[in-house]
XYZ file of C-alpha atoms in Angstrom:
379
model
C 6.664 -13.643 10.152
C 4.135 -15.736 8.520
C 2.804 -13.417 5.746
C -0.500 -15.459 5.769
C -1.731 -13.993 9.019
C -2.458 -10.497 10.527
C 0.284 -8.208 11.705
C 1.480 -8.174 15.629
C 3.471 -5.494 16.363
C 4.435 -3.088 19.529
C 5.251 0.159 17.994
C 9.408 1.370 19.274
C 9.410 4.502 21.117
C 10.442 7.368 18.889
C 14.497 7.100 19.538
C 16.042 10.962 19.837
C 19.179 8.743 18.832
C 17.937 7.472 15.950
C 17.717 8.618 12.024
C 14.427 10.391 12.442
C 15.634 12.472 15.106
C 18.264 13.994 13.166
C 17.797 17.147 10.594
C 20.448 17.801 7.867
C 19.723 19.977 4.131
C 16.850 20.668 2.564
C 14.894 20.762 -0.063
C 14.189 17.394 -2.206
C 15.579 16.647 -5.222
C 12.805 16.545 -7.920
C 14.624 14.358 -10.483
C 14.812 11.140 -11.892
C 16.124 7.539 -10.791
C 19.105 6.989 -10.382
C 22.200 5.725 -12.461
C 23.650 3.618 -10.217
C 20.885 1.285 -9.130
C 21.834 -2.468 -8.589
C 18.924 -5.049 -7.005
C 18.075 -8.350 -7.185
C 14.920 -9.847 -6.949
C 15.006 -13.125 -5.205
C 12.404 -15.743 -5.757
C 10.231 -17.370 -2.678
C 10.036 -21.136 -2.382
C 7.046 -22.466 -4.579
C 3.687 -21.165 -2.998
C 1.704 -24.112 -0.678
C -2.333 -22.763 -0.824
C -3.270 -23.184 3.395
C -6.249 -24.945 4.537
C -9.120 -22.220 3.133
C -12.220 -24.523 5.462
C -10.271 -23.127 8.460
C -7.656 -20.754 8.981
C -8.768 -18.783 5.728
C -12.283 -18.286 6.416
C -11.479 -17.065 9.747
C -8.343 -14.707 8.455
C -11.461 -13.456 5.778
C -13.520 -12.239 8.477
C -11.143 -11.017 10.942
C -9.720 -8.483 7.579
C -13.378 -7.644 6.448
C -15.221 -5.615 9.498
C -18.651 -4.804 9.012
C -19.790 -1.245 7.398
C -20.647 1.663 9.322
C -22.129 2.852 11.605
C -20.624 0.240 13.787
C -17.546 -0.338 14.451
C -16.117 -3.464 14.160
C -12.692 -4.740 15.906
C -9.549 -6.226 14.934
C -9.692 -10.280 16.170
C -6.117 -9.991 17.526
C -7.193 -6.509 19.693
C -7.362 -7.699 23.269
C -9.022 -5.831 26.016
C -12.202 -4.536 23.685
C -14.029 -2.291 25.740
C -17.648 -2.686 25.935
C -17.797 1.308 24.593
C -16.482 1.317 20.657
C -15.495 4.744 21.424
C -13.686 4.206 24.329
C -12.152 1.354 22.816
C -10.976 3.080 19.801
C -9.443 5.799 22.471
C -8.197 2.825 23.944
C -5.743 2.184 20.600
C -5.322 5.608 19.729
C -2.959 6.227 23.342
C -1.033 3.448 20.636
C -1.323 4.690 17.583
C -1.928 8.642 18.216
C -3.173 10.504 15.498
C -1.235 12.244 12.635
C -3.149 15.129 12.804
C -2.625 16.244 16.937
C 0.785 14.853 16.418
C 1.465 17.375 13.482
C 3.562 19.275 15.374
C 5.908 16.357 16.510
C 6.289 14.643 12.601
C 7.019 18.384 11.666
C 9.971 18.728 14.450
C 11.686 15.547 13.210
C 10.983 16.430 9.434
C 12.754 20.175 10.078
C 15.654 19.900 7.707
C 15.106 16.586 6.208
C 13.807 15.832 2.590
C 10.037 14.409 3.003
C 9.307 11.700 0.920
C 5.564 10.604 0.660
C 3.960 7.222 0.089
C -0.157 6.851 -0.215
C -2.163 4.027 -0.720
C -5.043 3.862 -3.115
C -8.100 2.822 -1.751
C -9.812 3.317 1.620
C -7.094 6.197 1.299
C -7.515 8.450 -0.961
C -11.013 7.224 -1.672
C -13.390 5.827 0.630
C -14.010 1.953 0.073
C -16.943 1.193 -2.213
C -18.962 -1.737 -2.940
C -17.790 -1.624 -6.138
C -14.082 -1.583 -6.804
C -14.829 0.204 -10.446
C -15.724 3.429 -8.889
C -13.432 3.928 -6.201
C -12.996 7.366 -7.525
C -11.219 10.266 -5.443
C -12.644 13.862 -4.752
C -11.485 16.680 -6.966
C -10.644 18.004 -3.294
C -7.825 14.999 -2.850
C -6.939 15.174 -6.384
C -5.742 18.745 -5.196
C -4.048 17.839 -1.560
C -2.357 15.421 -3.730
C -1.036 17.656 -6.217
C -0.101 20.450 -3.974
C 1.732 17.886 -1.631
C 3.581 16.221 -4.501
C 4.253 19.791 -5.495
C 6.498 20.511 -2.400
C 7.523 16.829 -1.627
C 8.549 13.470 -3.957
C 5.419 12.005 -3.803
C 4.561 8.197 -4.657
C 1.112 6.259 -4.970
C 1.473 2.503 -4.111
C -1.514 0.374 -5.038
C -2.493 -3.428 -4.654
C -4.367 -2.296 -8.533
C -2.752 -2.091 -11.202
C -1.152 0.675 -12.235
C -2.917 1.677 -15.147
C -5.743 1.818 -13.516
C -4.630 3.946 -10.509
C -3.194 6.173 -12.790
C -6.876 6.542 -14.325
C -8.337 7.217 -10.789
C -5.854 9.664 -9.855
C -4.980 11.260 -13.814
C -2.009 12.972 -12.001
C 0.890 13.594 -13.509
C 3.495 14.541 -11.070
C 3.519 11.401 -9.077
C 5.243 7.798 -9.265
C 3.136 4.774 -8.874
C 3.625 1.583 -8.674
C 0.813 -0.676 -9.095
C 0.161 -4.747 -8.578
C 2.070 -3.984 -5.142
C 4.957 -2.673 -6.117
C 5.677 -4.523 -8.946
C 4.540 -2.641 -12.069
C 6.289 0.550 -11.248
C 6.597 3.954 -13.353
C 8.966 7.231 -12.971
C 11.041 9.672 -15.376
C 13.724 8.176 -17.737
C 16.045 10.428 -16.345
C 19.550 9.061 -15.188
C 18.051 5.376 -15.312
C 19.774 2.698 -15.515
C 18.762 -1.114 -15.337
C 18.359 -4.204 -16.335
C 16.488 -5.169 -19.413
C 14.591 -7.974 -18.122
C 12.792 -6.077 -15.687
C 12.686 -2.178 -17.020
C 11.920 -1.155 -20.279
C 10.909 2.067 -22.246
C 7.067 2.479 -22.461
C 6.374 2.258 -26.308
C 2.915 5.211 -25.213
C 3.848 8.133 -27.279
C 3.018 10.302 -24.426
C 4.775 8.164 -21.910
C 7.930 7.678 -24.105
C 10.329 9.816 -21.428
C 8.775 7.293 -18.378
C 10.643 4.084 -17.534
C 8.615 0.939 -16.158
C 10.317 -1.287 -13.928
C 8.695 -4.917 -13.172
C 10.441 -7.216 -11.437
C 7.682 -9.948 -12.450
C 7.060 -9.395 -15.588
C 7.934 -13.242 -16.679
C 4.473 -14.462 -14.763
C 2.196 -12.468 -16.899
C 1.097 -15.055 -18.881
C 0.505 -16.970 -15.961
C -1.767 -14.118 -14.226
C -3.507 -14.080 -16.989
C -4.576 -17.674 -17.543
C -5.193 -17.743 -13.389
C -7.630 -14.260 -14.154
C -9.300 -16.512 -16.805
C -10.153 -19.578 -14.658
C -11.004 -17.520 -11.564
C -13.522 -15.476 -13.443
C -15.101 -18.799 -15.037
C -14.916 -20.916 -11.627
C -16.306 -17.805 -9.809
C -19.176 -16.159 -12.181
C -21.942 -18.255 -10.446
C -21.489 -16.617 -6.771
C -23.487 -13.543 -6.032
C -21.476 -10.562 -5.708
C -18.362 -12.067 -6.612
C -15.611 -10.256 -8.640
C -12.466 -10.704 -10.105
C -10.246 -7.874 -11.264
C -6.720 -8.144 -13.255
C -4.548 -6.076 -11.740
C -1.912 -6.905 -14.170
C 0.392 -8.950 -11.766
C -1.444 -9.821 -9.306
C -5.694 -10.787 -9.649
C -8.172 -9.797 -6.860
C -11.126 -11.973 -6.231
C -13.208 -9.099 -4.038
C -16.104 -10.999 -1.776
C -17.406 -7.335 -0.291
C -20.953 -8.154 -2.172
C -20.501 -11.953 -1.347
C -23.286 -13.300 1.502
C -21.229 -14.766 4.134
C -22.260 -17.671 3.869
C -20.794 -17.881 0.293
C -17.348 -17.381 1.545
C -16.380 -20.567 2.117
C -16.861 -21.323 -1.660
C -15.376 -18.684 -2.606
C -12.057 -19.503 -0.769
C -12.266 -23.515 -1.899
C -12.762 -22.480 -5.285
C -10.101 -20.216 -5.408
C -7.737 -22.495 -3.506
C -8.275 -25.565 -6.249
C -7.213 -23.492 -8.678
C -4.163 -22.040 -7.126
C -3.157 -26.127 -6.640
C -1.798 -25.962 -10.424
C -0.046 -23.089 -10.012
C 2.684 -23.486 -7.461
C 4.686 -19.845 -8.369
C 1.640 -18.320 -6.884
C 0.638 -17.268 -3.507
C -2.419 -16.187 -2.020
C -2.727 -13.712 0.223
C -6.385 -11.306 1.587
C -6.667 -8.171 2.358
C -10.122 -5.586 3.170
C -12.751 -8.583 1.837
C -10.484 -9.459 -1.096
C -8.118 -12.509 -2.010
C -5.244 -11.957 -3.705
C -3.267 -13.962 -6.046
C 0.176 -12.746 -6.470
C 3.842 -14.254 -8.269
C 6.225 -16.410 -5.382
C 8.571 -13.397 -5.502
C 9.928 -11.638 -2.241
C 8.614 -8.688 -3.355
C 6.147 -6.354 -2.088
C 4.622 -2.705 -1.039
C 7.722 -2.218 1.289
C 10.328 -3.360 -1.642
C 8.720 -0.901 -3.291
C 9.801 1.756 -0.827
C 12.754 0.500 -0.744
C 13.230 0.287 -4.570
C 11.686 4.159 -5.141
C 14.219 5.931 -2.043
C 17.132 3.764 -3.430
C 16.417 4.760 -7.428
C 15.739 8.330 -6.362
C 19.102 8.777 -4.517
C 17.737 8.903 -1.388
C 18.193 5.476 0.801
C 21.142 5.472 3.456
C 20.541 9.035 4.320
C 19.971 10.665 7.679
C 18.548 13.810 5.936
C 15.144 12.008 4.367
C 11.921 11.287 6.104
C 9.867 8.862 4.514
C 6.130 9.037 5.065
C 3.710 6.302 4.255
C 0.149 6.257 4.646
C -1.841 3.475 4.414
C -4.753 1.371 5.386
C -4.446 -2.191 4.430
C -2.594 -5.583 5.861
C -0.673 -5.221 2.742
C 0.262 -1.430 3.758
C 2.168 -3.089 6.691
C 5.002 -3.968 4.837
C 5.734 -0.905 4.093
C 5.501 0.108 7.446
C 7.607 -2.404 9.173
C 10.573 -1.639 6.452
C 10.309 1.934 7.662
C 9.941 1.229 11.748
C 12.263 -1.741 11.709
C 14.948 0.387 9.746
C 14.144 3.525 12.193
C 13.439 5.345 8.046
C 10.792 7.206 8.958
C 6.520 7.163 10.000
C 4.108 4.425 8.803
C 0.613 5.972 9.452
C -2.426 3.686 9.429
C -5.740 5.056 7.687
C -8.567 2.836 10.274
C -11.805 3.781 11.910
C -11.570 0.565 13.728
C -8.899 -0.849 16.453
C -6.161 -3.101 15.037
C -2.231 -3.849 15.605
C 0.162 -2.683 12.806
C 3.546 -1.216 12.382
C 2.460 2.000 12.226
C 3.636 5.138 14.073
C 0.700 7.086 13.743
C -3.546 6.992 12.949
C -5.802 8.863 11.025
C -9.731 7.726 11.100
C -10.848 8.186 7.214
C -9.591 9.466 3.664
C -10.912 12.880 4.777
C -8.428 12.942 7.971
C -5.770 12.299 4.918
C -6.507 15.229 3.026
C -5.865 17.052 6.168
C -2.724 16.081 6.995
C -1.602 16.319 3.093
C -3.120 19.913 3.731
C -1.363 20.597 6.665
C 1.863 19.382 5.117
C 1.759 21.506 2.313
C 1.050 24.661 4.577
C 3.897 23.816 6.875
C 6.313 23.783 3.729
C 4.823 26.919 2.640
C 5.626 28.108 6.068
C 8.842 26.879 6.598
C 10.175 28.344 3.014
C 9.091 31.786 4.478
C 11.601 31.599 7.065
């Protein structure tokens, strides 16, 4: 699959057969990662920066609907009824929502250790014009803590992960930031390779344990942060954010007809740097390392160093509402793992299992989740 353009995907029929229909011990462990963890981080082929008059501009606004109240539609939706509501009826018979489908995610997660996954923004906060104060309700701060009190729980952001950890200012969780590759959990039982994990030298973080498997292009993300700030700072609305290993250039405030700049400019400077790729997600272009690495690696890499990949007796949950979210799902649908579930208000294909409309819908379903564990332990 070309990672350059959106996501086409039938979601599989739950399978009775399969790993999420099948319920073994429970509760989760609430340790650290594990001893024995052994990956390898291959590289991609040198990055090639596509044709940004055409195919970009269009992939820009098919990923960046307009704001409320209307509601805009996924370019690769066919069959748009004239009625946005009916239409997004239409796509929910595809992608049903989490919350009336509580009852069937509970029946497969009865005996299994629940593992949750959450995306930043447009998930546990509401997208903003500006990407500074994308700050969460003291009401999700809560859902999140109570859920991560019952359940591993891990937040995986395209920022980094400093500054998710400042939004959030939770200390129960794992995140991993820059997409999954700037990511922090307990010390305990770690093992790995120096190159790539290393003890934080923060006083207060000195029993965490960072593992970044691109930590060698830093100085490289930071000279690219430097010339896209300079080549951008004379387009309205434009702004460029370091997200440690990985820079956004956000176009949300951009006039439209500015885009096209904005992607040519960006693109000439990405010509000197062949070990990066761009990629775009909700109005944003992002510049990130030629690594095969990403937010489902990262899922991958957090159920493997927590002791719980190749088990029939873990549900993983992810919840999510970018393109770069669908990573994450496919690794989870195409390895029958557990539910992707896509945060949109608007009609669109993805790997998902499962919908819910807005961040608010979230905190309902992390609700709900913590009230069935409560339940269930009463049994």
């Amino acid at each position: 699959m070309d990672r350059n353009t959106p996501v086409l995907a039938d979601p599989a029929p739950i399978n009775n057969n399969s790993r999420l229909g099948i319920g073994l011990a429970y509760p989760p462990p609430r340790g650290g990662f594990s001893r024995n963890l052994n990956l390898s981080i291959p590289r991609r082929k040198t990055g090639v920066v596509d044709d940004l008059r055409s195919g970009w501009i269009d992939a820009m606004k098919s990923s960046s609907p307009p704001p409320p109240p209307k509601i805009a539609y996924d370019a690769s939706f066919p069959s748009e009824p004239a009625d946005p509501d009916a239409a997004y009826s239409t796509w929910m018979l595809k992608y049903p929502s989490a919350l009336k489908s509580f009852e069937q995610i509970t029946y497969f997660a009865k005996g299994k250790e629940l593992v949750l996954f959450l995306d930043y923004d447009g998930t546990l906060s509401p997208i903003v014009d500006n990407p500074d104060h994308a700050f969460m309700s003291d009401d999700m701060r809560d859902a999140v803590k109570n859920v991560a009190s019952c359940f591993p729980t891990a937040i995986i952001s395209g920022r980094s992960r400093d500054k998710v950890f400042e939004f959030v200012g939770l200390t129960e969780l794992y995140y991993a930031g820059s997409h999954g590759m700037d990511i922090m959990g307990r010390a305990t039982n770690w093992v790995a390779n120096s190159h790539i994990a290393a003890k934080s030298s923060d006083k207060k973080e000195k029993e965490d344990i960072v593992f970044q498997p691109a930590s060698e292009f830093l100085p490289m993300i930071e000279k690219v942060f430097t010339s896209l700030v300079e080549c951008t700072k004379e387009i309205n609305g434009a702004n460029v954010e370091n997200n440690k290993f990985c820079v956004s250039v956000h176009y949300r405030n951009v006039d439209e007809k500015d885009w096209t700049m904005i992607a040519q400019r960006v693109g000439n400077i990405l010509k000197d740097y062949p070990r990066l790729r761009l990629t775009h997600g909700r109005k944003v272009l992002e510049v990130r390392p030629v690594i095969d690495w990403n937010k489902g690696k990262a899922v991958e890499f957090l159920l493997q160093s927590l002791g719980l990949s190749n088990r029939d007796d873990v549900l993983p949950i992810y919840i999510g509402d970018d393109r770069t979210d669908e990573d994450a799902f496919k690794v989870l649908r195409d390895g029958k793992l557990g539910y992707g579930i896509l945060v949109s208000s608007a009609p669109k294909e993805s790997h998902a299992y499962y919908s819910l409309k807005d961040p608010s819908e979230v905190m309902k379903f992390l609700k709900a989740l913590v009230s069935w564990n409560n339940q269930s332990g009463s049994l």
